[in-house]
XYZ file of C-alpha atoms in Angstrom:
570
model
C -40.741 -39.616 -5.491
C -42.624 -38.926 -8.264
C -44.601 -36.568 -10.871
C -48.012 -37.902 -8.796
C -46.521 -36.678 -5.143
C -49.306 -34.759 -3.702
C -49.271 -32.727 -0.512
C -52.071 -35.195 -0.015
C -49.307 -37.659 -0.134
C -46.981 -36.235 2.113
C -49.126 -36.117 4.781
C -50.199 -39.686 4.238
C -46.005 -40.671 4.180
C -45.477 -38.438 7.087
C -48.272 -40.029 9.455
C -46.989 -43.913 8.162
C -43.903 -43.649 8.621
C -44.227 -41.853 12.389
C -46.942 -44.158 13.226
C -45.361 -45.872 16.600
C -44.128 -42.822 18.103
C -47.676 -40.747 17.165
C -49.538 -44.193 18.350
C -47.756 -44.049 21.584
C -47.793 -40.489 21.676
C -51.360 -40.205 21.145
C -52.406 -43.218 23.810
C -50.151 -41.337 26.475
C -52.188 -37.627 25.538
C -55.013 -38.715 25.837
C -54.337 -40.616 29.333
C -53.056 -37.360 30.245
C -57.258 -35.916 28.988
C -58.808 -38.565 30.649
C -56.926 -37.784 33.864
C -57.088 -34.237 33.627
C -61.501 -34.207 33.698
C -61.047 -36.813 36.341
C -59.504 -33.813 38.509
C -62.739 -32.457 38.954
C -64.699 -34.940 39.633
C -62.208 -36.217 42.489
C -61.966 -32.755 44.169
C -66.142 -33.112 43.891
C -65.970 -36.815 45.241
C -64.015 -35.460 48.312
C -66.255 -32.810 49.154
C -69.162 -34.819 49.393
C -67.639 -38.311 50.930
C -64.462 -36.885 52.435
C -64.999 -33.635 54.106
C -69.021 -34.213 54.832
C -68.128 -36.947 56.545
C -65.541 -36.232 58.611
C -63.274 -39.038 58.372
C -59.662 -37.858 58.793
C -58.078 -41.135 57.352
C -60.402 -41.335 54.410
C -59.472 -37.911 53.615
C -56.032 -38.540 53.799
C -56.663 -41.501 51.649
C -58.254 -39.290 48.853
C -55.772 -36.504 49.224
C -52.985 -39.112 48.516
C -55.196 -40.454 45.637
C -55.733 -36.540 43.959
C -51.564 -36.718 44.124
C -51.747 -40.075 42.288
C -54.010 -38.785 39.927
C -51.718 -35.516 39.354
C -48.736 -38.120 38.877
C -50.494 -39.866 36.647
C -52.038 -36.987 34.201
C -48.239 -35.391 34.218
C -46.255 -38.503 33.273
C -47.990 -39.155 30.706
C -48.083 -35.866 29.545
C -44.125 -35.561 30.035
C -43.930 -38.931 27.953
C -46.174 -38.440 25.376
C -45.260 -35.122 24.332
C -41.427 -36.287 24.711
C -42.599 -39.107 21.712
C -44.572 -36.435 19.628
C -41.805 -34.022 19.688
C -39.166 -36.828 18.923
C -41.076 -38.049 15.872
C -41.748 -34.432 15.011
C -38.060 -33.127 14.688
C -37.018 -36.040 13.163
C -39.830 -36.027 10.532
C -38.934 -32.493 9.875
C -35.324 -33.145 9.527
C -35.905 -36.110 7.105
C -37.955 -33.778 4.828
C -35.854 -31.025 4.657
C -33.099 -33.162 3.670
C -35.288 -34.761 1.090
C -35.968 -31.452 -0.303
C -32.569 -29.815 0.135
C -31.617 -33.668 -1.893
C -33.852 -33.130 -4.701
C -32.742 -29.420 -5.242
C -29.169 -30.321 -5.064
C -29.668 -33.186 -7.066
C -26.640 -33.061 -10.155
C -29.786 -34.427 -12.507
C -31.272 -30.836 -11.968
C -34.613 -30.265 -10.841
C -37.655 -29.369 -13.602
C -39.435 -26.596 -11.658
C -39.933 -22.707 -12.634
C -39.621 -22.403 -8.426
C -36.860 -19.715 -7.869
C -33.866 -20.084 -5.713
C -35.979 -17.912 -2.859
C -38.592 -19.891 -3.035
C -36.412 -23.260 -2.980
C -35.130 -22.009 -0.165
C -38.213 -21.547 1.712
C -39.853 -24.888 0.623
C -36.835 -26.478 2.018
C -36.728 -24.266 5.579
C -40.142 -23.203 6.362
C -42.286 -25.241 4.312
C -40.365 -28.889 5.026
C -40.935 -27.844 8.901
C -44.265 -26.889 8.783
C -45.341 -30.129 7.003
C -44.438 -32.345 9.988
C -47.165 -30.712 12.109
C -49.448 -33.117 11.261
C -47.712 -35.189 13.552
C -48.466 -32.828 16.031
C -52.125 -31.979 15.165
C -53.687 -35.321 15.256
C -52.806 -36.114 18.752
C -54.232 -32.878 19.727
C -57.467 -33.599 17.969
C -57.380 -36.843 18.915
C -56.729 -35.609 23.195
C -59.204 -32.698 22.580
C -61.585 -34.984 21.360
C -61.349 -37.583 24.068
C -61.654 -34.853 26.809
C -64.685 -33.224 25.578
C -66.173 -36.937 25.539
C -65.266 -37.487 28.710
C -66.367 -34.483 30.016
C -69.566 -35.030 28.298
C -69.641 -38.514 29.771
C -69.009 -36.980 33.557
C -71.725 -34.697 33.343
C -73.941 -37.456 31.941
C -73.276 -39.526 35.114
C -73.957 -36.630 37.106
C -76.954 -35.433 35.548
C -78.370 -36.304 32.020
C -79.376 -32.604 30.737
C -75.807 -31.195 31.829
C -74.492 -33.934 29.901
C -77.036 -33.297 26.860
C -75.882 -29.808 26.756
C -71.943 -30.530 25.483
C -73.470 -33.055 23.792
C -75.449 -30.551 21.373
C -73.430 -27.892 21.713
C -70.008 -29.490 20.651
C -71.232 -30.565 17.048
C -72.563 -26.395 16.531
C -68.746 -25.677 17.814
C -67.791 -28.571 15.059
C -70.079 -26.962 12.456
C -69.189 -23.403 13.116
C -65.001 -24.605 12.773
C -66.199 -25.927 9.606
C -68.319 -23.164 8.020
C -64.726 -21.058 8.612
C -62.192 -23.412 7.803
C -61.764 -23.623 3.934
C -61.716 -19.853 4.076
C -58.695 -19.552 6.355
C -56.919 -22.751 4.277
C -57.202 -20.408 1.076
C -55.849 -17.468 2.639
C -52.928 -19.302 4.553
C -51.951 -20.765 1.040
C -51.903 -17.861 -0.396
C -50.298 -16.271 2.109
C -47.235 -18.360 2.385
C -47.265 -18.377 -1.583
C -46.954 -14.293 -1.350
C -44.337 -14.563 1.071
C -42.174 -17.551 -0.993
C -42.506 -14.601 -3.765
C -41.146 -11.781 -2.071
C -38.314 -14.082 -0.135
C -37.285 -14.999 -3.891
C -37.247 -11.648 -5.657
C -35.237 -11.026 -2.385
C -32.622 -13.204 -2.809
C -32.109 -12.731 -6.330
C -31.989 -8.876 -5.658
C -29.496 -9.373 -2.807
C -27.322 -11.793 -5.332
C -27.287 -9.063 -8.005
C -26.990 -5.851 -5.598
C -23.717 -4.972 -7.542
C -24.788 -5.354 -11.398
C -28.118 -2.740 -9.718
C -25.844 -0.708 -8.598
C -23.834 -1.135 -11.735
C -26.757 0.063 -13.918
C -28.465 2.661 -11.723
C -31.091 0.526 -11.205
C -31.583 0.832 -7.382
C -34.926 2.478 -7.654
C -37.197 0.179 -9.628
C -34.914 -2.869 -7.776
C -36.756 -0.986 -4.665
C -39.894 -0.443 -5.555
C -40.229 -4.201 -7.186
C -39.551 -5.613 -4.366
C -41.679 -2.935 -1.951
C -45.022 -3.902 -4.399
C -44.222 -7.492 -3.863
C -43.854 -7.003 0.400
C -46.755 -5.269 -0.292
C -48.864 -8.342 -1.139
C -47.450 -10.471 1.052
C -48.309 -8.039 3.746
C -51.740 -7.911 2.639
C -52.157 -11.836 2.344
C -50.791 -12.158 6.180
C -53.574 -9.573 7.057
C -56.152 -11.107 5.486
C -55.176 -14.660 6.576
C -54.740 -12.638 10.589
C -58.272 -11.563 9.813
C -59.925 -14.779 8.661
C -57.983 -16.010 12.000
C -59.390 -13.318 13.894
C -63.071 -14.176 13.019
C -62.419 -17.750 13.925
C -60.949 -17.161 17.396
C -63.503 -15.059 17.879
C -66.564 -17.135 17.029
C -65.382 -20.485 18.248
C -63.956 -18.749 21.312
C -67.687 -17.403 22.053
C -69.231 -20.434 21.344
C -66.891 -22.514 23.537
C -67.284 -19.678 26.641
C -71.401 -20.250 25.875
C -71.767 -24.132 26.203
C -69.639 -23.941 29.570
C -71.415 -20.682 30.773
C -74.611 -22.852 30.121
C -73.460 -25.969 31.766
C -72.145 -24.013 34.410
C -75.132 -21.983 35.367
C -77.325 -24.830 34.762
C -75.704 -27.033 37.631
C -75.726 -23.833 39.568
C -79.772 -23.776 39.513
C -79.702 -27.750 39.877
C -77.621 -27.258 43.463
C -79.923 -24.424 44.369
C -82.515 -27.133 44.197
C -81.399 -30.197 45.732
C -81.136 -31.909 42.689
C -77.138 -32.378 42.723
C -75.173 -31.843 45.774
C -72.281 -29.303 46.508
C -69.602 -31.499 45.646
C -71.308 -32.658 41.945
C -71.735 -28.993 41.585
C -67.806 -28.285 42.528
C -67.200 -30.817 39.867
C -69.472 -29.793 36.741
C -67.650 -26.098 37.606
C -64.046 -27.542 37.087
C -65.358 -29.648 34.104
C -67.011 -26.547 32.595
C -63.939 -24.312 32.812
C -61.508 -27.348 31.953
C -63.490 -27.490 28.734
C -63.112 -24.466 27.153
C -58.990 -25.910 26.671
C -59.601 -28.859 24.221
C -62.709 -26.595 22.874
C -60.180 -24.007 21.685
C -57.645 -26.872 20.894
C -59.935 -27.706 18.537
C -61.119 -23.921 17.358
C -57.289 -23.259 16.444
C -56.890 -26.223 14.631
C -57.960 -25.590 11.571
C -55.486 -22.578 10.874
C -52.736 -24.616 11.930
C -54.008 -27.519 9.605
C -54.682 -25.255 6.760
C -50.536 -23.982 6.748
C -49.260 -27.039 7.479
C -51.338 -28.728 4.568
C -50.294 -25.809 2.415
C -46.651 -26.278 2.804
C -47.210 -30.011 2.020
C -48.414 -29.085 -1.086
C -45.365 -26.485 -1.299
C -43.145 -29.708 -0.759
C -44.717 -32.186 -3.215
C -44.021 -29.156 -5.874
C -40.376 -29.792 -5.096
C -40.685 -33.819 -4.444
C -42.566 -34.444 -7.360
C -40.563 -32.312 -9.711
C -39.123 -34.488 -12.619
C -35.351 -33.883 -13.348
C -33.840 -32.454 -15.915
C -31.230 -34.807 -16.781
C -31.360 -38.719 -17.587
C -28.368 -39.858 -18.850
C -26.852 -43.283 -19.790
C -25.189 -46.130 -18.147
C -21.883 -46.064 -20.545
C -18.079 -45.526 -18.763
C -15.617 -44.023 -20.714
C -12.969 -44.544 -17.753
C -9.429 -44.605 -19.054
C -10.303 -43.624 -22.932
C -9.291 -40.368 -25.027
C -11.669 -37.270 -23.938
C -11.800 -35.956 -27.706
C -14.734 -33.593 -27.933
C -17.725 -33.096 -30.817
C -20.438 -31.571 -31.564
C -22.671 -32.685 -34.132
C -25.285 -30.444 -35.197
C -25.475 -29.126 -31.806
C -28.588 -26.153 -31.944
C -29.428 -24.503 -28.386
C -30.626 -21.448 -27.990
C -29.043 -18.967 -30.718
C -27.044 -21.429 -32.119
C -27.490 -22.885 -35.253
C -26.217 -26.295 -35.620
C -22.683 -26.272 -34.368
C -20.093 -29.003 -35.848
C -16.915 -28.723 -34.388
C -14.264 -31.272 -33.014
C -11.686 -30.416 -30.401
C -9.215 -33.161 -29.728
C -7.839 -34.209 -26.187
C -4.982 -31.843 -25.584
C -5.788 -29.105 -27.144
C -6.251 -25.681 -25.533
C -9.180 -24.041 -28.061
C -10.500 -20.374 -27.800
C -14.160 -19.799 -28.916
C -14.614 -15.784 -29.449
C -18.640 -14.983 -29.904
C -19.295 -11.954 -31.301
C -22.849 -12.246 -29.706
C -22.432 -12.874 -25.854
C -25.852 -15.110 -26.311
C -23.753 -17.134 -28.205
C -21.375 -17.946 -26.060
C -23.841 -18.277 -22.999
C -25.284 -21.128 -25.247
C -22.201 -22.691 -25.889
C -21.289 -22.427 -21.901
C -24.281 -24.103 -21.351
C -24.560 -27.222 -23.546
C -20.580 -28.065 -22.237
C -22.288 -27.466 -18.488
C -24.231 -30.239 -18.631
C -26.912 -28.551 -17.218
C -29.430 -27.917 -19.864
C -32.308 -30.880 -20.416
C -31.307 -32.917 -23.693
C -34.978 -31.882 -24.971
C -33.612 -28.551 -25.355
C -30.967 -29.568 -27.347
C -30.489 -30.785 -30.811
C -27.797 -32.784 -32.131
C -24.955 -34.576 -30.323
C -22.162 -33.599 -27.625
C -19.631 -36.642 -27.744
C -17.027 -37.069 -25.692
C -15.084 -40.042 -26.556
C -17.281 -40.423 -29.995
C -20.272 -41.595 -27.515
C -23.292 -39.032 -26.591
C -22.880 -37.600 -23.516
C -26.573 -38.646 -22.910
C -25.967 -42.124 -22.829
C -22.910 -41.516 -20.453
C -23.171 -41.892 -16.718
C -24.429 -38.608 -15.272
C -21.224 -38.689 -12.837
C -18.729 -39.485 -15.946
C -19.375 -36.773 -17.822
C -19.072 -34.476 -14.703
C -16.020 -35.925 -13.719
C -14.706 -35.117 -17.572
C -16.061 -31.854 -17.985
C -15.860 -29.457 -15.368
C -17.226 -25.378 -16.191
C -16.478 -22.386 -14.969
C -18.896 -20.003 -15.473
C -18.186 -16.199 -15.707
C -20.050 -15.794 -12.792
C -18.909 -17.915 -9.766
C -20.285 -18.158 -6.808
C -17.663 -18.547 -2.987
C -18.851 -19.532 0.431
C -18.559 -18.317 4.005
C -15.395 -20.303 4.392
C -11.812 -20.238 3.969
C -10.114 -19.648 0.621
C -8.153 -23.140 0.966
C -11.650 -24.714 1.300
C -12.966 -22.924 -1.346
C -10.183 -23.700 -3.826
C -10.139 -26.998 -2.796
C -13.824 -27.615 -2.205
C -12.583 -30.861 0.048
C -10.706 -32.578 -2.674
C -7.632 -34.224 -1.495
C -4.790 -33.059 -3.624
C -1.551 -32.126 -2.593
C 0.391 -28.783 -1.429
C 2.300 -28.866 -4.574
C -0.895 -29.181 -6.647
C -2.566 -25.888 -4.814
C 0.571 -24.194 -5.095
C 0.368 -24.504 -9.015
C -3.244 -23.644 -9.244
C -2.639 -20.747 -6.936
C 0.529 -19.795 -9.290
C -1.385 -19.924 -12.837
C -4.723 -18.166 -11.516
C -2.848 -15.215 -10.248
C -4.528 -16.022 -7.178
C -1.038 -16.443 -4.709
C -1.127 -12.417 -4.891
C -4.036 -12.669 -2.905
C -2.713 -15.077 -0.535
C 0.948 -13.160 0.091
C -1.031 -9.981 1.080
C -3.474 -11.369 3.760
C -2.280 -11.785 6.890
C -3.829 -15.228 7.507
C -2.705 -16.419 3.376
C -5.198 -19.430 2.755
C -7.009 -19.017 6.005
C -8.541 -15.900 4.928
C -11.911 -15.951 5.835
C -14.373 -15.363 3.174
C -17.942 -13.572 3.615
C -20.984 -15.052 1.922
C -20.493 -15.346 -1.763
C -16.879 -13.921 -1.477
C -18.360 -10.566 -0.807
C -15.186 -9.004 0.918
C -13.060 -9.612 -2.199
C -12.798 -7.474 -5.016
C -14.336 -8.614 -8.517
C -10.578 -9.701 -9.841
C -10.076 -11.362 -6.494
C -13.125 -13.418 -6.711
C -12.210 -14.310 -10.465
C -8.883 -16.009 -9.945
C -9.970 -17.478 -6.373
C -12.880 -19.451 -8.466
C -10.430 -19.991 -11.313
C -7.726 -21.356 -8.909
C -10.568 -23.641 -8.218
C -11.200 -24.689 -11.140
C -7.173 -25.391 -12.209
C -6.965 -27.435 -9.139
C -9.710 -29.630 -9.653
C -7.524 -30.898 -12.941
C -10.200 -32.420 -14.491
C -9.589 -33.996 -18.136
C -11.853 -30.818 -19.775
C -11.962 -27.442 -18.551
C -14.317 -25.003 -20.055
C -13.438 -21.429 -18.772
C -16.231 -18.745 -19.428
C -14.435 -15.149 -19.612
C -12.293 -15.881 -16.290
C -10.541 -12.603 -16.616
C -12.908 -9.484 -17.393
C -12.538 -8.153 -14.016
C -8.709 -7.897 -13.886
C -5.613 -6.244 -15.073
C -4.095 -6.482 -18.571
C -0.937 -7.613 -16.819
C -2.426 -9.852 -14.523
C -4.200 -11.217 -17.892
C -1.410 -11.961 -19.463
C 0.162 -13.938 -16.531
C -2.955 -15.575 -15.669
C -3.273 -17.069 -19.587
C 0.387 -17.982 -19.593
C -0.195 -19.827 -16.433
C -2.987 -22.106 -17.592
C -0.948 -22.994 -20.731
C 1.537 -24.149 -19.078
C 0.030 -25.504 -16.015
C -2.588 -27.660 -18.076
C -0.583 -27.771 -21.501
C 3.082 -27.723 -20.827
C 6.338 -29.504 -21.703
C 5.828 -31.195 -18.208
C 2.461 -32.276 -18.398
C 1.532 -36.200 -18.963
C -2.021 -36.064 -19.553
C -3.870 -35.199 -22.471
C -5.648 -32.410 -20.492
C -8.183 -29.822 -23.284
C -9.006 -26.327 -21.946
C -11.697 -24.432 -23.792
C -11.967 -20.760 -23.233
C -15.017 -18.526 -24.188
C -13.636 -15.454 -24.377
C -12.907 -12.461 -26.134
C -9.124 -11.457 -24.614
C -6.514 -11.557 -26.662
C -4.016 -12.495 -24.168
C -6.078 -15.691 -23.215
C -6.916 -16.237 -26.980
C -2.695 -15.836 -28.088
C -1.854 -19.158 -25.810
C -4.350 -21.066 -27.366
C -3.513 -23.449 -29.994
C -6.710 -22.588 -32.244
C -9.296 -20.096 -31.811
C -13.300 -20.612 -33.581
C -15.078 -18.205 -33.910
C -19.151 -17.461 -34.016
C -21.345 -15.330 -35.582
C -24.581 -15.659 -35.137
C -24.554 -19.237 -33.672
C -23.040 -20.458 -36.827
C -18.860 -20.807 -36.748
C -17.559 -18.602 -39.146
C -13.847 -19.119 -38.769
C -11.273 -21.613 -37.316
C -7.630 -20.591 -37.199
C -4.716 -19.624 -34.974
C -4.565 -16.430 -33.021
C -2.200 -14.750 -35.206
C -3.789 -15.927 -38.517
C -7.126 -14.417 -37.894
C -5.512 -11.026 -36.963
C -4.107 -10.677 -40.390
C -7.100 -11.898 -42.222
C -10.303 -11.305 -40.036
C -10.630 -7.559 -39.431
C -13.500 -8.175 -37.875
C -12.174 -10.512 -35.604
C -9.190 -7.828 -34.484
C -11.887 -5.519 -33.577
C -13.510 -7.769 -31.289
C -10.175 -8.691 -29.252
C -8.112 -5.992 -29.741
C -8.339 -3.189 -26.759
């Protein structure tokens, strides 16, 4: 995968890598073509030999032959779309977990796509681009009956044969007068749609801050302006469609009215007999088939090629992070930052040594978002200046899955899953009873689990949504505390509970990651602005407009910061 990855590309990839199964696939359709305009011409064949004649075992013979002929035409259809369809499905599985790879992907992806659209590029889009493994056979059968049929008539008489021969390349011409209008307006269609499916999720995800802020209204009519458009890009595109159906559906019903009626006047005059009339009928009407195969083709091509395109946006996305090859396995997890400047902060020197439990109070929240996301790992190193060290090296140069291992955040936002709450507190990790216990105990969290019925089998809706704000809070931060990793950055864990559960809840992680009993040199970092949390830790820094303006104990900035006691003090 790459920055050049081109829907182009994808279709290229798609057809390579399929290319047995479509070969075989395509061989066996097109049997099943061949066979199908020989239909006609056998029925025809056994009028005039057969039944003229009256020879009872001969037309036992050809009856037996028409059922051969039947076998044959549906066994290979059977198989060959059984080998499309396999290499189909499994051509859109592999892309959609290529896609669903590269969004998940802990380097990050480089993209302004939203989450909406992300998710439709990796649903709808990564399906639709393993049509072409579909569509080509079809040409391909369509084509090879309309030849054939062309080739019958020939045989039976050269001006019946002429006709589909000059009429299928104005059917061809006509699909391709239409065609680059309908691939515009499917693009943009499906690029409408991605839009409003975005601006739909992210509406969904933040139905409780709208609510929060009265903001219901304009949430409502944003997103009705952008259904709007998508609405009137799906018309448009069912319009273009329209036009095309129509047209190529007219054309295709002329050329076989013409070669119909035309063998019709050549059996009222002797020239062809009733049984090579019989058969340029049933060729006529089976033509109009792979004619409109190949009139609804180009629609089909024109959204499947668009959401290849929609797919090489995601495949050929660079990533955000590229990090080192150094370990720091076994070695002191000290913390630095050296000049660090993100954002609104303004180069940032501070050191926090392994085992310490440090409080950061930002008098500007953007502060403290910027802060939360240079320890995240998440943010490309070309948007930051300076140096994060952890263990005196760069956390640039470290392996990618070292410094996640070392450094695990918990944003103030957290985000639960349709699952358990034991699953999502221990997100698969295989700890022990004792461990959860604790993590349950210093969250707060075990409150939750004594009042349910079903304790840690409590089902959760999507995103936690049957909890309460507090409950959601400690559940994530019981997940965090159990992962024990060797750094814990906490982001305001607390806002959305009691003052007495507060208190608890910051007792608990001091002692749980920083008590008499604990071996490892574990450091907790909490952005926050509550006192109880900041009273437990062993230092607090604080920043004013991304510079750090002070660096002292809890109690020592009380007395001497006033503007410090107003921040923390409720």
């Amino acid at each position: 995968m790459g920055q050049n990855m081109t829907g182009g590309r994808i279709v290229r990839r798609t057809l390579t890598r399929n290319k047995r199964k479509v070969s075989i696939g395509t061989v066996l359709i097109c049997i099943h073509q061949l066979a199908e305009t020989a239909v006609p011409i056998t029925l025809g064949w056994i009028i005039d030999s057969a039944i003229a004649s009256g020879d009872v075992p001969w037309f036992v013979g050809s009856i037996l032959a028409l059922a051969a002929l039947f076998l044959c035409l549906t066994t290979a259809y059977q198989f060959g779309m059984r080998f499309l369809n396999v290499a189909l499905q499994h051509e859109a599985h592999r892309i959609r977990m290529e896609v669903t790879g590269r969004i998940l992907d802990p380097r990050g992806l480089d993209t302004t796509l939203r989450s909406g659209e992300l998710l439709t590029i990796s649903s709808t889009d990564a399906e639709q681009s393993a049509w072409f493994l579909d569509l080509f056979p079809r040409i391909a059968a369509a084509t090879t009956a309309v030849v054939a049929t062309a080739v019958a008539l020939m045989v039976i008489d050269v001006p019946l044969g002429l006709a589909i021969f000059v009429g299928t390349p104005i059917f061809v011409a006509v699909l391709q007068l239409v065609a680059p209008r309908v691939t515009r307006r499917a693009a943009e269609q499906q690029r409408t749609v991605a839009e409003a499916t975005a601006l739909a999720t992210d509406l969904v995800s933040g139905h409780r801050s709208i609510e929060g802020i009265g903001a219901e209204t304009e949430a409502a009519t944003r997103y009705r302006r952008a259904s709007k458009t998508a609405l009137d890009a799906a018309l448009q595109t069912a319009r273009s469609l329209a036009t095309q159906l129509g047209i190529t559906t007219g054309v295709s019903a002329v050329v076989a009215a013409t070669v119909a009626g035309l063998a019709g006047y050549f059996a009222l005059t002797g020239r062809i007999s009733v049984g090579e009339l019989i058969a340029v009928v049933g060729l006529a009407q089976f033509l109009i088939e792979p004619l409109g195969v190949l009139s609804s083709t180009p629609a089909i091509i024109a959204r499947a090629r668009a959401s290849a395109d929609r797919v090489a946006l995601v495949l050929g996305a660079g990533r955000i992070l590229n990090h080192g090859t150094q370990r720091i396995t076994g070695q002191r997890l000290d913390l630095g930052f050296r000049g660090v400047a993100h954002r609104s902060l303004q180069g940032i020197d501070l050191d926090i040594s392994a085992g310490e439990i440090v409080g950061i109070l930002a008098h500007a929240p953007e502060d403290a978002e910027s802060i939360v996301a240079v320890l995240s790992g998440q943010v490309s190193p070309a948007d930051i200046a300076g140096d994060v060290l952890l263990a005196g090296t760069p956390t640039r140069d470290i392996e990618l899955a070292e410094v996640r291992a070392a450094i695990v955040v918990e944003p103030h936002v957290s985000d639960l899953f349709a699952d358990t709450v034991k699953n999502n507190i221990t997100a698969g990790r295989g700890h022990t009873d004792h461990t959860l216990a604790e993590a349950l105990r210093a969250s707060g969290a075990e409150q939750i689990i004594s009042s349910h019925a079903d304790g840690l089998e409590q089902r959760l809706t999507e995103r936690g949504a049957n909890l309460s704000g507090g409950q959601r809070q400690r559940i994530a931060l019981a997940r965090a505390l159990f992962a024990e990793p060797p750094v814990l950055v906490l982001h305001e864990p607390t806002t959305a509970v009691d003052s007495v559960t507060e208190h608890a809840v910051a007792r608990g992680i001091a002692a749980l990651r920083h008590g008499p009993n604990v071996q490892s040199s574990k450091t907790t970092i909490i952005v926050t602005s509550s006192p109880a949390l900041l009273s437990v830790a062993d230092r607090v820094v604080v920043l004013r407009d991304g510079r750090i303006v002070a660096d002292a104990t809890h109690s020592v900035l009380l007395e001497r910061a006033d503007d410090y006691a107003e921040a923390v003090l409720r």
